[in-house]
PDB file of C-alpha atoms in Angstrom:
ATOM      1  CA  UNK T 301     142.785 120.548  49.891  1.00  0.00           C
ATOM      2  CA  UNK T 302     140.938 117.232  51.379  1.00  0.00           C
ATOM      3  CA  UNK T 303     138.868 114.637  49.841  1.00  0.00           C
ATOM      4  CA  UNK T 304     135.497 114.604  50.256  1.00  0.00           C
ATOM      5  CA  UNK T 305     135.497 111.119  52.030  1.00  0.00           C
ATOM      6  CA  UNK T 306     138.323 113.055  54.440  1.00  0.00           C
ATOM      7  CA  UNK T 307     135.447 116.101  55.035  1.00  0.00           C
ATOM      8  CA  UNK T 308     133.113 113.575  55.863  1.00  0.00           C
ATOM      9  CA  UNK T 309     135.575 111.380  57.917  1.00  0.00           C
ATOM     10  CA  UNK T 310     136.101 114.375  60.003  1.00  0.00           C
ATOM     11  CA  UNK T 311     132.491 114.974  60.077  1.00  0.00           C
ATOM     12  CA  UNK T 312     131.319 111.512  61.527  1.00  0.00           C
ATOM     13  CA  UNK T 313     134.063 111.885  64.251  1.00  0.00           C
ATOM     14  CA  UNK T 314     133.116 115.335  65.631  1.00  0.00           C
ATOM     15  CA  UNK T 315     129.971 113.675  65.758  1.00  0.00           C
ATOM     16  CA  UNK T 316     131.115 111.167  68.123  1.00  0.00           C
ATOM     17  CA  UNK T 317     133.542 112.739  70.266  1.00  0.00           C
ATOM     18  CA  UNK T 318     132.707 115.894  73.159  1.00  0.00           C
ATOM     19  CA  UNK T 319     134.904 118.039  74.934  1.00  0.00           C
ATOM     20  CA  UNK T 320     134.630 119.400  78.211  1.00  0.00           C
ATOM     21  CA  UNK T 321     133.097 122.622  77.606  1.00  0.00           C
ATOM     22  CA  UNK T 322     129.909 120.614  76.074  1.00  0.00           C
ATOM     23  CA  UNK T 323     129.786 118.318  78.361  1.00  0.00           C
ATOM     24  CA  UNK T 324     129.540 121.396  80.724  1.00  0.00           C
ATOM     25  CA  UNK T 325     126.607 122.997  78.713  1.00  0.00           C
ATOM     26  CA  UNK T 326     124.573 119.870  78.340  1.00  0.00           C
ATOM     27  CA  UNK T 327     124.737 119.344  82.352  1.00  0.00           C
ATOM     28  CA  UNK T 328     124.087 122.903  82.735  1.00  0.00           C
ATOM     29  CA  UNK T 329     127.356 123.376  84.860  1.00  0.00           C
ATOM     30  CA  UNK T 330     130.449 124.922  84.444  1.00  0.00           C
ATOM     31  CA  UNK T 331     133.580 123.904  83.138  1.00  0.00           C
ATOM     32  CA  UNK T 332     134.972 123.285  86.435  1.00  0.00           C
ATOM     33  CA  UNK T 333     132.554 121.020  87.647  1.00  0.00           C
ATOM     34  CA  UNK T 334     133.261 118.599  85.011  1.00  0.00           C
ATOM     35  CA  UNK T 335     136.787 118.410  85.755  1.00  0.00           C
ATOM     36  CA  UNK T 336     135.776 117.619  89.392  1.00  0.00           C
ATOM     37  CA  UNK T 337     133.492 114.943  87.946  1.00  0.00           C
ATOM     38  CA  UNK T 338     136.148 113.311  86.107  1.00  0.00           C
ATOM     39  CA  UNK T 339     138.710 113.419  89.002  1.00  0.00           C
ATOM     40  CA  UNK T 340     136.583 112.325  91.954  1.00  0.00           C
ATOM     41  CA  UNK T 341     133.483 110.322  89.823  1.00  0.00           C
ATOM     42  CA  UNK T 342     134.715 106.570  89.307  1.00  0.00           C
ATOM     43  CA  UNK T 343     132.026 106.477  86.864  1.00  0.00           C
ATOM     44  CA  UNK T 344     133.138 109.231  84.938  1.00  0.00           C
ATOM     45  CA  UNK T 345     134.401 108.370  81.691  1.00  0.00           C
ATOM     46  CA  UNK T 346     138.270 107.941  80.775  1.00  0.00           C
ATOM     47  CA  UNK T 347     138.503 109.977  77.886  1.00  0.00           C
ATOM     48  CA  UNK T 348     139.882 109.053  74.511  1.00  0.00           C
ATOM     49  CA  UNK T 349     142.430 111.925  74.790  1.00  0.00           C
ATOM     50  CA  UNK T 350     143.043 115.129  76.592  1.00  0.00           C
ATOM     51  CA  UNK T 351     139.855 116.528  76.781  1.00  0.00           C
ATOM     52  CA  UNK T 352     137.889 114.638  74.552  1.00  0.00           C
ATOM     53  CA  UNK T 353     135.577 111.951  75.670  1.00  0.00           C
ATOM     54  CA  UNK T 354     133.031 109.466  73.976  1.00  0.00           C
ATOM     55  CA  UNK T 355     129.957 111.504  73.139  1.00  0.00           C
ATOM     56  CA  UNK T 356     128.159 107.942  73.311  1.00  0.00           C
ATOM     57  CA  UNK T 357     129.722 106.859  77.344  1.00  0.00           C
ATOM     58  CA  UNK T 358     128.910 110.617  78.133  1.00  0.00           C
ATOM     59  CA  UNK T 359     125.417 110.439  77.262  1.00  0.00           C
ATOM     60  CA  UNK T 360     125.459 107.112  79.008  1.00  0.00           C
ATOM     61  CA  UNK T 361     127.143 108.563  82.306  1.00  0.00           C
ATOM     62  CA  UNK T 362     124.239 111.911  82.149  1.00  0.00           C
ATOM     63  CA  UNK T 363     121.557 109.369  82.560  1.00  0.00           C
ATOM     64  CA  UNK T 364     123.023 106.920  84.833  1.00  0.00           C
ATOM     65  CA  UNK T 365     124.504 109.601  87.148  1.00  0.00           C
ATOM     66  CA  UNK T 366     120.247 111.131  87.070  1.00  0.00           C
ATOM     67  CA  UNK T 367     119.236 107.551  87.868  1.00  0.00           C
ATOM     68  CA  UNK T 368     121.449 107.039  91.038  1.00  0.00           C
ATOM     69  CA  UNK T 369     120.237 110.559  92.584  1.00  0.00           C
ATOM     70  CA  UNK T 370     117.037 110.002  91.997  1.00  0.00           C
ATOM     71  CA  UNK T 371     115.260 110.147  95.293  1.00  0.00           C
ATOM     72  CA  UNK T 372     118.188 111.530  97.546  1.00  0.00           C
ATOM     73  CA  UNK T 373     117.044 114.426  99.453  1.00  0.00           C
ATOM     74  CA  UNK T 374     118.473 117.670  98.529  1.00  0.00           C
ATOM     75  CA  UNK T 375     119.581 119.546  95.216  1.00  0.00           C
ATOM     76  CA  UNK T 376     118.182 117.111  92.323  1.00  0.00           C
ATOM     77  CA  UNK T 377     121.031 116.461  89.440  1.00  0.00           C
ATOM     78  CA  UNK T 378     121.712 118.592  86.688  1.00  0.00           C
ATOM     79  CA  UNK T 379     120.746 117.933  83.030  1.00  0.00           C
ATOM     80  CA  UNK T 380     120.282 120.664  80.565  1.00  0.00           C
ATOM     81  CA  UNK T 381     117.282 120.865  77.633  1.00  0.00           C
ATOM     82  CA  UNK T 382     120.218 119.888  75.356  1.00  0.00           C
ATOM     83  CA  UNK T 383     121.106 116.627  77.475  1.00  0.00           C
ATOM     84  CA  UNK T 384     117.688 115.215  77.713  1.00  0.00           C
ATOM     85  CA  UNK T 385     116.879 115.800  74.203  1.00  0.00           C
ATOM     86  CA  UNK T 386     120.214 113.920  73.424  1.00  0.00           C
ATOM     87  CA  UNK T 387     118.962 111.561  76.200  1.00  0.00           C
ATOM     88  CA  UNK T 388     115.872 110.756  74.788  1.00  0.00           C
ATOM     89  CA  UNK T 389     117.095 110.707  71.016  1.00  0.00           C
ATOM     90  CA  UNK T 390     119.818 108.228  72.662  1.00  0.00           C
ATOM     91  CA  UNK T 391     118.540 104.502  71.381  1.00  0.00           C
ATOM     92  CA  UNK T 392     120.943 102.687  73.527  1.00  0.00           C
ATOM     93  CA  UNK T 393     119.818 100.688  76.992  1.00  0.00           C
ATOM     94  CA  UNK T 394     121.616 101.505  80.225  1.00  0.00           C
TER      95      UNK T 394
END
């Protein structure tokens, strides 16, 4: 059927590519509240297509999005186990 360079082609991309129902799990909200994120966050990510973003700018949004509510009064922001252990296996500087 496919090469195994193709198999592993595909495999390297799924790695760096996230739809909206992970993004969703990793911020521990629902699938809705991304979409509301993308449409009224400037900071929110453009995504690569329809429903795909950058698993590397999403990771990069999480934090920065914790960062600037850190210290508001009120509800503090959502990030699920499975964000901040991407967070903190995340090398790259905000």
């Amino acid at each position: 059927m496919g090469s195994e360079e193709e198999w592993e082609k595909r495999r390297r991309v799924s790695r760096d590519v996230i739809t909206v129902p992970e993004i969703a799990e990793l911020m521990t909200v629902r699938v809705q509240s991304v979409r509301q994120y993308a449409w009224n966050d400037v900071d929110f990510p453009k995504p690569l297509s329809r429903g795909v973003y950058s698993r590397k700018e999403i990771t990069k949004y999480i934090a920065q999005r914790a960062l600037r509510n850190a210290g508001r009064p009120g509800r503090p922001p959502r990030a699920g186990k499975k964000a901040r252990e991407l967070l903190e296996s995340n090398g790259d500087d905000l």
